[in-house]
Coordinates of C-alpha atoms and ligand atoms in Angstrom, one line a residue:
X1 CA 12.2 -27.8 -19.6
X2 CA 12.0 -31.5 -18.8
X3 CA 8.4 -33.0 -17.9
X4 CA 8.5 -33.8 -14.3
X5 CA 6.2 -36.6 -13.2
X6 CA 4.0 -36.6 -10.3
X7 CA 5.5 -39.6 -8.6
X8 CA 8.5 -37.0 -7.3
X9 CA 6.3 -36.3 -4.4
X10 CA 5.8 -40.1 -2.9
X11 CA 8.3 -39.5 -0.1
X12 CA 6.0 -37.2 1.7
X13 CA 2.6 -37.4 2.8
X14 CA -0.4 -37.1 0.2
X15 CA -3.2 -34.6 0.5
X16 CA -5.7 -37.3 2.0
X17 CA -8.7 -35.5 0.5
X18 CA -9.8 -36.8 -3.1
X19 CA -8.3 -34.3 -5.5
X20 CA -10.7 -35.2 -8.4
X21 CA -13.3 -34.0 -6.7
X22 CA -12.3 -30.4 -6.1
X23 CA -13.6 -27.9 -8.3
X24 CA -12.2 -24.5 -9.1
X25 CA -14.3 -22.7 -7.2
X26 CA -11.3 -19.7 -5.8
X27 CA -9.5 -18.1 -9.3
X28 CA -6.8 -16.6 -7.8
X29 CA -4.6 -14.1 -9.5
X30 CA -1.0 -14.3 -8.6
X31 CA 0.8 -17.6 -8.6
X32 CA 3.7 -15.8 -6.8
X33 CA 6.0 -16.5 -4.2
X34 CA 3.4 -15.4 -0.8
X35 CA 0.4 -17.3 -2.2
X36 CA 1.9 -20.6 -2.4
X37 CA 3.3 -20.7 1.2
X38 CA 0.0 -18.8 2.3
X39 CA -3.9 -19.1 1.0
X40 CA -3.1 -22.8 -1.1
X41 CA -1.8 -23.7 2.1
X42 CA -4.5 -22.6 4.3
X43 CA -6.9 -24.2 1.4
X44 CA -4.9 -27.1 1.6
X45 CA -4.9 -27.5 5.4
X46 CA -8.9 -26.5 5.1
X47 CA -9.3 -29.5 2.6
X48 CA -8.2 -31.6 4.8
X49 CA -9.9 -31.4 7.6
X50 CA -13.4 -30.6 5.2
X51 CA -13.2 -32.4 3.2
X52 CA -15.4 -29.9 0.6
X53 CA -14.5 -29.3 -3.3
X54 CA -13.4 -25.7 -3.0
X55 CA -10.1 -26.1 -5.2
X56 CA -8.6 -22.9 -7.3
X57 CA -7.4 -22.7 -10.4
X58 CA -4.1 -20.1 -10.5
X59 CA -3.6 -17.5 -13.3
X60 CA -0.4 -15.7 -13.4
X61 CA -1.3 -12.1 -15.7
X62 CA 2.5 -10.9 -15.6
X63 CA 5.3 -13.3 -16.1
X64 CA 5.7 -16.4 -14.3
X65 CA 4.8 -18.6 -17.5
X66 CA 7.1 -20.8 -16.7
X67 CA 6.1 -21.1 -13.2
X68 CA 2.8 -21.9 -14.5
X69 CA 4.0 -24.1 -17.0
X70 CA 6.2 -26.6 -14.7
X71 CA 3.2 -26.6 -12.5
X72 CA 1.2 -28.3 -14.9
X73 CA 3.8 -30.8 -15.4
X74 CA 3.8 -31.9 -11.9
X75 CA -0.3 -32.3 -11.9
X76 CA -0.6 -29.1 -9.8
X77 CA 1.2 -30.6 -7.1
X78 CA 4.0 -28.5 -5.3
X79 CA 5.9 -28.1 -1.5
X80 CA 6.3 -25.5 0.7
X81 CA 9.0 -25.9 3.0
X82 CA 8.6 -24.1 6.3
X83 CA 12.1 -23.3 8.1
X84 CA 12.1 -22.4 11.4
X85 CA 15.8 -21.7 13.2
X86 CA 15.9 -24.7 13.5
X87 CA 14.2 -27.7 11.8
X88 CA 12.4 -27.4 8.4
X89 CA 9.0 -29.1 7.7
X90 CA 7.6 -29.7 4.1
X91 CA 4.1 -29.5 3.1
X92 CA 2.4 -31.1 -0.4
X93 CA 0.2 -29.1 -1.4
X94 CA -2.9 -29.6 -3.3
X95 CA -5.4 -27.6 -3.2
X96 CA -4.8 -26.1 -6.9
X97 CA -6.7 -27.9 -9.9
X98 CA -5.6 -26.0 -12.7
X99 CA -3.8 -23.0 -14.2
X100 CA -4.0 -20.9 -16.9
X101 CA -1.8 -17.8 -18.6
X102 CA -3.4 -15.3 -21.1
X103 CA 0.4 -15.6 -22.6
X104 CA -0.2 -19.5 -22.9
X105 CA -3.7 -20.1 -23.0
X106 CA -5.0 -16.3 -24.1
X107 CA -7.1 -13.6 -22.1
X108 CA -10.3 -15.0 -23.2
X109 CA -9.4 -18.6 -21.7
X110 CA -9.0 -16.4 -18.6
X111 CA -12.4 -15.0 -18.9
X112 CA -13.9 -18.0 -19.4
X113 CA -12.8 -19.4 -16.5
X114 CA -13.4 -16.3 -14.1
X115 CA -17.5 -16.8 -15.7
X116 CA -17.8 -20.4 -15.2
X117 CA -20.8 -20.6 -12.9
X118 CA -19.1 -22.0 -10.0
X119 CA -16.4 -19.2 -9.3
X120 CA -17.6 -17.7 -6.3
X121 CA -14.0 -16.0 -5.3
X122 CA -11.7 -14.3 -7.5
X123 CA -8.5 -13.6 -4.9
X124 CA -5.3 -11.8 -5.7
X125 CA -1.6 -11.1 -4.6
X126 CA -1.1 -8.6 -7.6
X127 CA 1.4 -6.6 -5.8
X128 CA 0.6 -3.1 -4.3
X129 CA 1.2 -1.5 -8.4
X130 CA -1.5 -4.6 -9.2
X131 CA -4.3 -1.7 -7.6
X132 CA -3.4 0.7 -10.5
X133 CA -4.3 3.0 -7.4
X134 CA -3.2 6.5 -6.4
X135 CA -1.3 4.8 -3.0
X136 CA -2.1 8.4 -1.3
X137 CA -5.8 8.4 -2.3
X138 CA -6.9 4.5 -2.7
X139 CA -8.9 5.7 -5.8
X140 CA -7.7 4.1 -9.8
X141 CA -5.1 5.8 -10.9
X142 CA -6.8 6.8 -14.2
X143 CA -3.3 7.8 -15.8
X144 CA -1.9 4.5 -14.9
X145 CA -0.9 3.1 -18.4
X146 CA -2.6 -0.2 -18.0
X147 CA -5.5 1.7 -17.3
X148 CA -5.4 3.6 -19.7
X149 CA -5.4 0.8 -22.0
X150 CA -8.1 -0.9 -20.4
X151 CA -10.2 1.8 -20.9
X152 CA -9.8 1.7 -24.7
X153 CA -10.7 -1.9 -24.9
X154 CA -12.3 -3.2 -21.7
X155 CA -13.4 -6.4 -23.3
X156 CA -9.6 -7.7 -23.9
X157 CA -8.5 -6.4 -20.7
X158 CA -4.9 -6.7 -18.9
X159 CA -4.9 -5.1 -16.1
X160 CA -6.5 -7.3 -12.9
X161 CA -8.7 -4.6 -12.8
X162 CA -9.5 -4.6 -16.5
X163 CA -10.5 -8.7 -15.9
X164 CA -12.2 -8.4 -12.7
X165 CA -14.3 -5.7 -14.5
X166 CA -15.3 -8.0 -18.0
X167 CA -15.8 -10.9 -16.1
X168 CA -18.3 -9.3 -14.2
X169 CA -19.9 -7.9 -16.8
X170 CA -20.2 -11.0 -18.5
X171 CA -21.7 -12.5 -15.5
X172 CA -24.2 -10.3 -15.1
X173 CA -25.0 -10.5 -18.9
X174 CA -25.2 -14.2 -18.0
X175 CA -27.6 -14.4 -15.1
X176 CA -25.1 -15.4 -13.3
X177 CA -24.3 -14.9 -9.3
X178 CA -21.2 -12.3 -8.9
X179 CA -18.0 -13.6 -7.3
X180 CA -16.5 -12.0 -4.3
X181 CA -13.4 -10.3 -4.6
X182 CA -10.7 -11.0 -2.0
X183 CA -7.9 -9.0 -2.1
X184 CA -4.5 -11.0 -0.5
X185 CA -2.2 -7.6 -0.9
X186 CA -0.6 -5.6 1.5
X187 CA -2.8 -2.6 1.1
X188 CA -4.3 -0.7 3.6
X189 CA -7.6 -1.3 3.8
X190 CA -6.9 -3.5 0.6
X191 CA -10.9 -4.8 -0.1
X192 CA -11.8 -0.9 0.3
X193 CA -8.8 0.1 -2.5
X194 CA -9.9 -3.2 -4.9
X195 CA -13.9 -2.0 -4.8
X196 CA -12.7 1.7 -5.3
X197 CA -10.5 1.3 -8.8
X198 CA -12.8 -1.7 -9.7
X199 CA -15.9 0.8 -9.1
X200 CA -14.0 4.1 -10.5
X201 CA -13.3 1.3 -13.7
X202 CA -16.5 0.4 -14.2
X203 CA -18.1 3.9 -14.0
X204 CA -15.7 5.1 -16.4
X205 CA -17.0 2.1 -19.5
X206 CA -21.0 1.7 -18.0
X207 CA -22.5 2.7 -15.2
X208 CA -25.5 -0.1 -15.3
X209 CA -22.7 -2.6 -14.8
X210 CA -20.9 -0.3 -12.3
X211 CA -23.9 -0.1 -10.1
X212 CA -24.5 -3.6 -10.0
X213 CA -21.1 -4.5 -8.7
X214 CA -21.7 -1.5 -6.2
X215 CA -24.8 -3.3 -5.1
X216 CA -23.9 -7.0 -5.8
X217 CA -20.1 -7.6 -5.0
X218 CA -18.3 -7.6 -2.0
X219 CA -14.8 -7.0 -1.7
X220 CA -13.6 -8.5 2.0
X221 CA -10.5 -6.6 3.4
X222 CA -7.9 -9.1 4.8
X223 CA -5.0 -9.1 6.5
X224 CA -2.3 -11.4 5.6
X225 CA 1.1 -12.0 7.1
X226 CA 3.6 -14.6 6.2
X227 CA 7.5 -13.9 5.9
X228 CA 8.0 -15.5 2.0
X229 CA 11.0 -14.6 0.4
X230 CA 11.3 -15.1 -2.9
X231 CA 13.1 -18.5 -4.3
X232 CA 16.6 -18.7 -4.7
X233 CA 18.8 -21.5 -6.5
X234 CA 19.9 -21.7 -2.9
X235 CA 16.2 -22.7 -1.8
X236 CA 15.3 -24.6 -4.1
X237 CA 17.9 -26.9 -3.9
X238 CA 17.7 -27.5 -0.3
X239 CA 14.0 -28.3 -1.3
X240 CA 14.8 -30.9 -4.1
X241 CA 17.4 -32.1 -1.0
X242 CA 14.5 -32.6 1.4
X243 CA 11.9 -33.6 -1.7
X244 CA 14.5 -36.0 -2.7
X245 CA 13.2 -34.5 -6.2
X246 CA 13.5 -31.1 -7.6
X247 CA 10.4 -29.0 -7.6
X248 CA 10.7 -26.0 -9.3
X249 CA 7.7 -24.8 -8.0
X250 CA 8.5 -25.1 -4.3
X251 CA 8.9 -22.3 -1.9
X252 CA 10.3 -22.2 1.4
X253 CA 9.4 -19.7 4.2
X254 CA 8.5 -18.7 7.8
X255 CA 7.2 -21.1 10.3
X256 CA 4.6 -17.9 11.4
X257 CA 1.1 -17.3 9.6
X258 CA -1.8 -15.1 9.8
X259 CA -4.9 -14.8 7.9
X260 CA -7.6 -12.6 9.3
X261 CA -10.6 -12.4 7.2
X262 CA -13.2 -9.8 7.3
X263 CA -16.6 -12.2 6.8
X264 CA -18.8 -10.5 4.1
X265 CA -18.7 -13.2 1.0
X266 CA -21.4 -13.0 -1.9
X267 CA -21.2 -16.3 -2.8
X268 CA -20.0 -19.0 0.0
X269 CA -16.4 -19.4 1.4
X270 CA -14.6 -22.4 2.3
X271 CA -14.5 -22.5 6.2
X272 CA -10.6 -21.3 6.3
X273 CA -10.7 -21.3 10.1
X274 CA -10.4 -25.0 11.0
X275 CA -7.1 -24.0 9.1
X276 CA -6.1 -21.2 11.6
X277 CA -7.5 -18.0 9.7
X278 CA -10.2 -15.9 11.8
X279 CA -13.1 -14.2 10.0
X280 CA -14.0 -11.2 11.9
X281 CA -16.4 -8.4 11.2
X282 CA -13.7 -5.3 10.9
X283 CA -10.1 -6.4 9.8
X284 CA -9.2 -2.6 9.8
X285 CA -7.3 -2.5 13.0
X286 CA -4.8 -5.6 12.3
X287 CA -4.2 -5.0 9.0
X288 CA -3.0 -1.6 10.2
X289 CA -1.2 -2.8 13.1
X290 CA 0.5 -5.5 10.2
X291 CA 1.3 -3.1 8.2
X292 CA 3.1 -0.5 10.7
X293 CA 4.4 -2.8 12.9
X294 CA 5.4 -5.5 10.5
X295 CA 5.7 -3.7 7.3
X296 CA 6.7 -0.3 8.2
X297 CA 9.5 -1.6 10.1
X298 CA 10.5 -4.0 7.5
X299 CA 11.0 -0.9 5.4
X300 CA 12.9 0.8 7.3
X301 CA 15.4 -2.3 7.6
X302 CA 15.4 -3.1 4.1
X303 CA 16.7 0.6 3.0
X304 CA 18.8 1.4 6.0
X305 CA 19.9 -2.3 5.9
X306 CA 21.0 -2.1 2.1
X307 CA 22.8 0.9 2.4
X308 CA 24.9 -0.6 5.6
X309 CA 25.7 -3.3 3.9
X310 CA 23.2 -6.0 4.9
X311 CA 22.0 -8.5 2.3
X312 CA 19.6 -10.1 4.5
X313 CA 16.7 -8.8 7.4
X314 CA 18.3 -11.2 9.6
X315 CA 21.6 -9.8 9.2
X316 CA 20.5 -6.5 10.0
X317 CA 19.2 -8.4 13.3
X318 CA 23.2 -9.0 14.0
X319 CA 23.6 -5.4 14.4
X320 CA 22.0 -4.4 18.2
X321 CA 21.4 -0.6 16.7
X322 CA 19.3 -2.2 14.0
X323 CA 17.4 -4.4 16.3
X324 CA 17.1 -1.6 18.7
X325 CA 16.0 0.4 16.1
X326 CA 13.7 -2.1 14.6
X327 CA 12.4 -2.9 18.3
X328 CA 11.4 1.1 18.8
X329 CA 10.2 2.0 15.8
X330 CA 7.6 -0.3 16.1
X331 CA 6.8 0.1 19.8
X332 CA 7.5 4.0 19.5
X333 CA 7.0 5.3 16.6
X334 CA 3.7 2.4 15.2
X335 CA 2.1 1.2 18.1
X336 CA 0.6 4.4 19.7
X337 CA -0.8 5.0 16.3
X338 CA -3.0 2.1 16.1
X339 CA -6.5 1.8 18.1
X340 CA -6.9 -1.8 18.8
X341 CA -9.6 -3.9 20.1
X342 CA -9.1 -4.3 24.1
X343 CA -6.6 -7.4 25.1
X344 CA -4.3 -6.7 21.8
X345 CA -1.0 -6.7 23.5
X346 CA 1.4 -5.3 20.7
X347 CA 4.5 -5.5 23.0
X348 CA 4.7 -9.4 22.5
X349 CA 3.5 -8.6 19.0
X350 CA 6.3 -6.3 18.2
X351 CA 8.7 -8.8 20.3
X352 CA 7.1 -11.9 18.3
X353 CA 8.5 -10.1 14.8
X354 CA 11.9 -9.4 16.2
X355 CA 12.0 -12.7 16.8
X356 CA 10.8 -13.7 13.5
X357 CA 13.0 -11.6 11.6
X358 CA 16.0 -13.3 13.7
X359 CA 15.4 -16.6 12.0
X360 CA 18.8 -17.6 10.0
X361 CA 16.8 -19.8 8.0
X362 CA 15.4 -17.5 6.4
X363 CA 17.4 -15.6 3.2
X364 CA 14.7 -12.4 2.7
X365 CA 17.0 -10.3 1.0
X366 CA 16.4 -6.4 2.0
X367 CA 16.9 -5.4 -1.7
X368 CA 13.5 -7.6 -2.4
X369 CA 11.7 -5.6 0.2
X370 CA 13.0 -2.2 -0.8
X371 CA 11.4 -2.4 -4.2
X372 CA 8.3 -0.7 -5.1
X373 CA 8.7 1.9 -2.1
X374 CA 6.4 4.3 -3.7
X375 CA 3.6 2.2 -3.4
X376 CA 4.4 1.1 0.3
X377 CA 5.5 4.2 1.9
X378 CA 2.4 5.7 2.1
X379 CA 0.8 2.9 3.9
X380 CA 3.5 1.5 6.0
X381 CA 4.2 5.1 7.6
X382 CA 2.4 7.9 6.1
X383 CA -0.5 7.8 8.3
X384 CA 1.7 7.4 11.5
X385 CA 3.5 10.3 10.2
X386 CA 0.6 12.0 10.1
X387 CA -0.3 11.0 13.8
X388 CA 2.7 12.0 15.3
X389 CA 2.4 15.4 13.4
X390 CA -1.0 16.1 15.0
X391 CA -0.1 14.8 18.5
X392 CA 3.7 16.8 18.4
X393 CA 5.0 13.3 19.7
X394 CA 8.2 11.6 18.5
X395 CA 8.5 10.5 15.0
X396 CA 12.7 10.5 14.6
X397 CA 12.4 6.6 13.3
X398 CA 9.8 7.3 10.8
X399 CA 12.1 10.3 9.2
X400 CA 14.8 8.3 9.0
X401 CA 12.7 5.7 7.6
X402 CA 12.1 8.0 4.6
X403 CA 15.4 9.7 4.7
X404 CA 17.0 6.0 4.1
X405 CA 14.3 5.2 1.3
X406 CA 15.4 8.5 -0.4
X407 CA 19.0 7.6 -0.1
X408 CA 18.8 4.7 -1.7
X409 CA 16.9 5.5 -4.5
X410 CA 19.2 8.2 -5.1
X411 CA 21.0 4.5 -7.0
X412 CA 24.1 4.3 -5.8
X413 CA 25.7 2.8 -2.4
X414 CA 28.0 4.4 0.0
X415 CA 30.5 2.5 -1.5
X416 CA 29.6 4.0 -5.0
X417 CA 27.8 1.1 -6.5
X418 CA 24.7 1.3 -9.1
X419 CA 21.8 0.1 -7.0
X420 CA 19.4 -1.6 -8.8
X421 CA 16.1 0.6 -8.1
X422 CA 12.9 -1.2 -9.4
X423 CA 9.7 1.4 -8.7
X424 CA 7.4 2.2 -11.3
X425 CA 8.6 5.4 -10.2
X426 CA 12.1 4.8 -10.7
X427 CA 12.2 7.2 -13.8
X428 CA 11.1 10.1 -11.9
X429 CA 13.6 9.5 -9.2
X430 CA 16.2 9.5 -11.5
X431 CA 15.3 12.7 -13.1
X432 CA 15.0 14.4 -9.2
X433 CA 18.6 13.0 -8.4
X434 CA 20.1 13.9 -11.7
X435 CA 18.9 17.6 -11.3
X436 CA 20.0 17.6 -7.7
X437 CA 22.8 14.9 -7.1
X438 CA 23.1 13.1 -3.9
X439 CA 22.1 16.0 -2.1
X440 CA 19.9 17.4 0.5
X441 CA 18.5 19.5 -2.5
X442 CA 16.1 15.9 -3.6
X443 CA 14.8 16.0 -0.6
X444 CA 12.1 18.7 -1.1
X445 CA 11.1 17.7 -4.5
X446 CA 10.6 13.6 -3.1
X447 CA 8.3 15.3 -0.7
X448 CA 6.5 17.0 -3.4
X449 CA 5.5 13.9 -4.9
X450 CA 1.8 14.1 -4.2
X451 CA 0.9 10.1 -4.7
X452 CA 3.4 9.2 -1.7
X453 CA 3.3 12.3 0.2
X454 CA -0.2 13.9 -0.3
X455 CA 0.0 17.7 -0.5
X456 CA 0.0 18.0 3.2
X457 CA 3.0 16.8 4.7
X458 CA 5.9 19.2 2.6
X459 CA 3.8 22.0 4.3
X460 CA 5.0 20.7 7.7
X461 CA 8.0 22.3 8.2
X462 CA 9.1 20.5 11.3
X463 CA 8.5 17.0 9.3
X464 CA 10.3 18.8 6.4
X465 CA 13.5 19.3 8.3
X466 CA 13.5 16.2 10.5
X467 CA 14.0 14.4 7.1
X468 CA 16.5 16.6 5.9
X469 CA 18.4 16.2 9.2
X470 CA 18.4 12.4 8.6
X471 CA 18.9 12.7 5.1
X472 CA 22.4 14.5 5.6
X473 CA 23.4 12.2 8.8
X474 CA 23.0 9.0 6.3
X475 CA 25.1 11.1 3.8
X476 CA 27.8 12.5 5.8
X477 CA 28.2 9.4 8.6
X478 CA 26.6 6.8 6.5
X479 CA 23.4 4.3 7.6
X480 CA 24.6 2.5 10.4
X481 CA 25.9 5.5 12.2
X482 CA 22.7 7.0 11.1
X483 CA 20.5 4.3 13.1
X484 CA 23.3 4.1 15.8
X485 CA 21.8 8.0 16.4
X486 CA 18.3 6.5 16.9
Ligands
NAI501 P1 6.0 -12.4 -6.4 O1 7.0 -11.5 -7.1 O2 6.5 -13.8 -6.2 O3 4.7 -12.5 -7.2 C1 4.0 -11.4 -7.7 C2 2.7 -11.8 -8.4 O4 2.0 -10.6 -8.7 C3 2.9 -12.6 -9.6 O5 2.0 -13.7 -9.6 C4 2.6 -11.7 -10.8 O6 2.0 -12.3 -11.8 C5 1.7 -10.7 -10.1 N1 1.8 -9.3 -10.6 C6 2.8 -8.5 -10.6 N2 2.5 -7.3 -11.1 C7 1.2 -7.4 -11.5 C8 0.3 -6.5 -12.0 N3 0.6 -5.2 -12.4 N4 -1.0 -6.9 -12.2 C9 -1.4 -8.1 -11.9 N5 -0.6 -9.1 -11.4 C10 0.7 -8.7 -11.1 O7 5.7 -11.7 -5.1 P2 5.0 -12.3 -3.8 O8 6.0 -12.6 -2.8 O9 4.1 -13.4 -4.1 O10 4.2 -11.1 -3.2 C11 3.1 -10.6 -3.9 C12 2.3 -9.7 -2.9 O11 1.8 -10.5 -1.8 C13 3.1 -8.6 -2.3 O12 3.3 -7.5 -3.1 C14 2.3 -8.4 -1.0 O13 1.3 -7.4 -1.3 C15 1.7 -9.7 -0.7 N6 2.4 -10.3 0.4 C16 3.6 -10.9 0.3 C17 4.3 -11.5 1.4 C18 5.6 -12.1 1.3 O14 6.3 -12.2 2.3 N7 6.1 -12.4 0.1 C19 3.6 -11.5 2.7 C20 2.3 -10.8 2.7 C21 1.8 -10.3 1.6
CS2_502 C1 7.7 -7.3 2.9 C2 6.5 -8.1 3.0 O1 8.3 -7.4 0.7 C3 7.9 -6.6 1.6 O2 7.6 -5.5 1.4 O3 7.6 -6.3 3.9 O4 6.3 -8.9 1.9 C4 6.5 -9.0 4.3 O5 7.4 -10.0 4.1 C5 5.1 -9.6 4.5 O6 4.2 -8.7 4.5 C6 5.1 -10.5 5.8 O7 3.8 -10.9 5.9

């Protein structure tokens, strides 16, 4: 790796704030992909107009070590690049004082640094698997090998759980004032899911620490949106184009961004609204409609899109069954689910991401957001499913939604390709389509799967054959005749 210097970034404009004076005050765990283009940006954008010393030091806990090593070379400095459909801005970002690896630096540098006295936020984009939580339940998934781990020797943790848990304990041991922990994830009700494995953690190693988290931390809920693909060679070299210097650590995304923050903080926030975020007293309601609307159709795009041949969301947008799809499933099928506060109007919402999943700009390849479907299933239609089941009301997109996540990790493509599925469930899958081919056989025994499904939904019969329906059509006709149906 060569050692890039700072002066790369004179060509755009320079955070106008005084770096040296930022402290880390926000650990965040995740140096991914969304964070970058999302809460260092809104931090950034905060600084700026504050002024204050909130800076946050990054720690990557699974791979990424060379992310985290080429930031360092570049004095913490990178550049997002938003790209609308038609012009691109680029941002310099920083916000971020310092970064650390327990693969580089070890886990009890990390600790260190999550106890230093000024930490008041520990945030995290971990993924949904980050939770080590039963999707169907919200509660720790105590079988969850990490866990399990953790457990054994909670004071060299490696789950985000496992560190959230020591460092707290070694606060409290210290006198010290908690930190709040901000989950950035796209989990429902994502504060409630961090408090309940961090709580069901701690009660499981010592219940004097777990009772003062219960009474001293807070865990805000969020709800974040931001369309960030993950970088491509593609993207970064229109980025080092635009830098006029390469910056492996640059990310390009959507124009669009949301932040709604429930306001329940332990110990101080930065004031992220003169940045655009809104802190509100339930976030419950848009991180739901998010999640259906938004996420839920994503889904069903990025599995029905796959397996008809579409590389990218937008190019799914090229097909008018897709779009129509897309368009119903969230006005049909999510919207009369949610309960809203008055004045919401969800039809420009839902015609606002149609729009935003148009953009041509923007490469967000469907096989990125068909991963890990057994952790965002559950959230992104299960409880609409649910809805629709109670109310006897329409539901066809949502079973199709499913029927196309089961097709494709069934692992092969209509054109008899090897798809490669990455789930932590993957294994099982491949056991359930090995025993049963490609067959409406798997269908059953995916619905049996209790920490997607719950144990209530296989005893719908109706729901049961709606997917099996949809199932076969995608078989027999294949996915874009499938949607065509819709
Ligand atoms: P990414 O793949 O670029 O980064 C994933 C991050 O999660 C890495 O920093 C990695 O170290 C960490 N990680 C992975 N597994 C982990 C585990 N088991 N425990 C602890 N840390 C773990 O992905 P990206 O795009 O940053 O997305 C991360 C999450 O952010 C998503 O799963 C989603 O919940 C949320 N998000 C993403 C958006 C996007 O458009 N990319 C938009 C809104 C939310
Ligand atoms: C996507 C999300 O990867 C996925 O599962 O649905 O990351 C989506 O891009 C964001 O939630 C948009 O805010």
């Amino acid at each position: 790796m060569t050692t890039l210097s700072t002066d790369r970034f004179t060509q755009l404009p320079q955070p106008t704030y005084s770096r040296s004076q930022l402290k880390s005050r926000i650990v965040h765990l995740g140096f991914g992909a969304f964070h970058r283009a999302h809460q260092a940006l809104f931090t950034n954008e905060m600084l700026e107009k504050t002024g204050s010393d909130w800076g946050i030091c990054e720690i990557n806990l699974f791979g990424g070590e060379d992310l985290i090593t080429q930031l360092r070379a570049q004095d913490h400095l990178y550049t997002v690049a938003e790209k609308g459909a038609k012009s691109t801005e680029v941002k310099l970002i920083g916000a971020v004082t310092e970064s650390l690896h327990p693969a580089l630096d070890g886990k009890e540098a990390v600790l260190n640094k999550m106890v230093e006295e000024q930490v008041a936020i520990v945030s995290m984009t971990i993924t949904e698997k980050g939770y080590c939580a039963d999707p169907a339940t919200g509660r720790l998934d105590k079988t969850n090998a990490l866990i399990q781990q953790d457990l054994e020797t909670p004071h060299s943790p490696s789950s985000a759980i496992g560190y959230i848990v020591e460092a707290l304990r070694l606060r409290k041991q210290a006198g010290l004032k908690p930190f709040t922990v901000m989950s950035c994830d796209n989990v429902q009700e994502n504060g409630h899911v961090a408090r309940a494995a961090i709580l069901d953690f701690a009660y499981l190693i010592d219940t004097d620490l777990a009772g003062w988290i219960e009474a001293n931390v807070t865990f805000p809920c969020t709800m974040v949106d931001r369309i960030v693909p993950a970088a491509t060679p593609e993207t970064l070299k229109e980025i080092a184009h635009l830098v006029g210097h390469e910056d492996p650590c640059g990310i390009a995304c959507e124009p669009f961004r949301q932040w709604v923050i429930e306001d329940n903080f332990v110990n101080g926030r930065p004031a992220w609204n003169v940045a655009g975020a809104e802190f509100v007293t339930d976030v419950v309601p848009f991180e739901e409609m998010k999640l259906r609307m938004l996420n839920g159709s994503h889904s069903f795009l990025a599995y029905l899109g796959y397996l008809g041949g579409y590389e990218h969301i937008s190019d799914t947008m090229t097909n008018d069954n897709y779009r129509k799809a897309a368009l119903d499933m969230m006005l049909k099928a999510q919207a009369p689910t949610l309960s809203m506060p008055e004045g919401t109007d969800l039809t420009a919402y839902a015609k606002l991401l149609i729009e935003r999943f148009t953009n041509p700009s923007l490469k967000h390849q469907t096989w990125q957001i068909a991963m890990d479907g057994s952790q965002k299933i559950p959230q992104r239609m299960g409880g609409s499913l649910r809805f629709h089941l109670a109310n006897h009301s329409d539901y066809r997109w949502l079973a199709m939604g499913i029927a196309g996540w089961m097709r494709y990790i069934a692992g092969v493509d209509e054109k008899g390709q090897e798809i490669d599925v990455r789930d932590p469930m993957s294994d099982k899958f491949k056991a359930i389509f090995t025993q049963h081919g490609i067959e409406t056989g798997a269908v059953k025994e995916l619905l049996a799967i209790e920490s997607i499904f719950g144990t209530d939904l296989i005893q719908n019969e109706n729901f049961v054959k709606e997917v099996t329906k949809a199932f076969q059509l995608i078989l027999t006709k294949g996915a874009r005749a499938a949607v065509a149906s819709l």
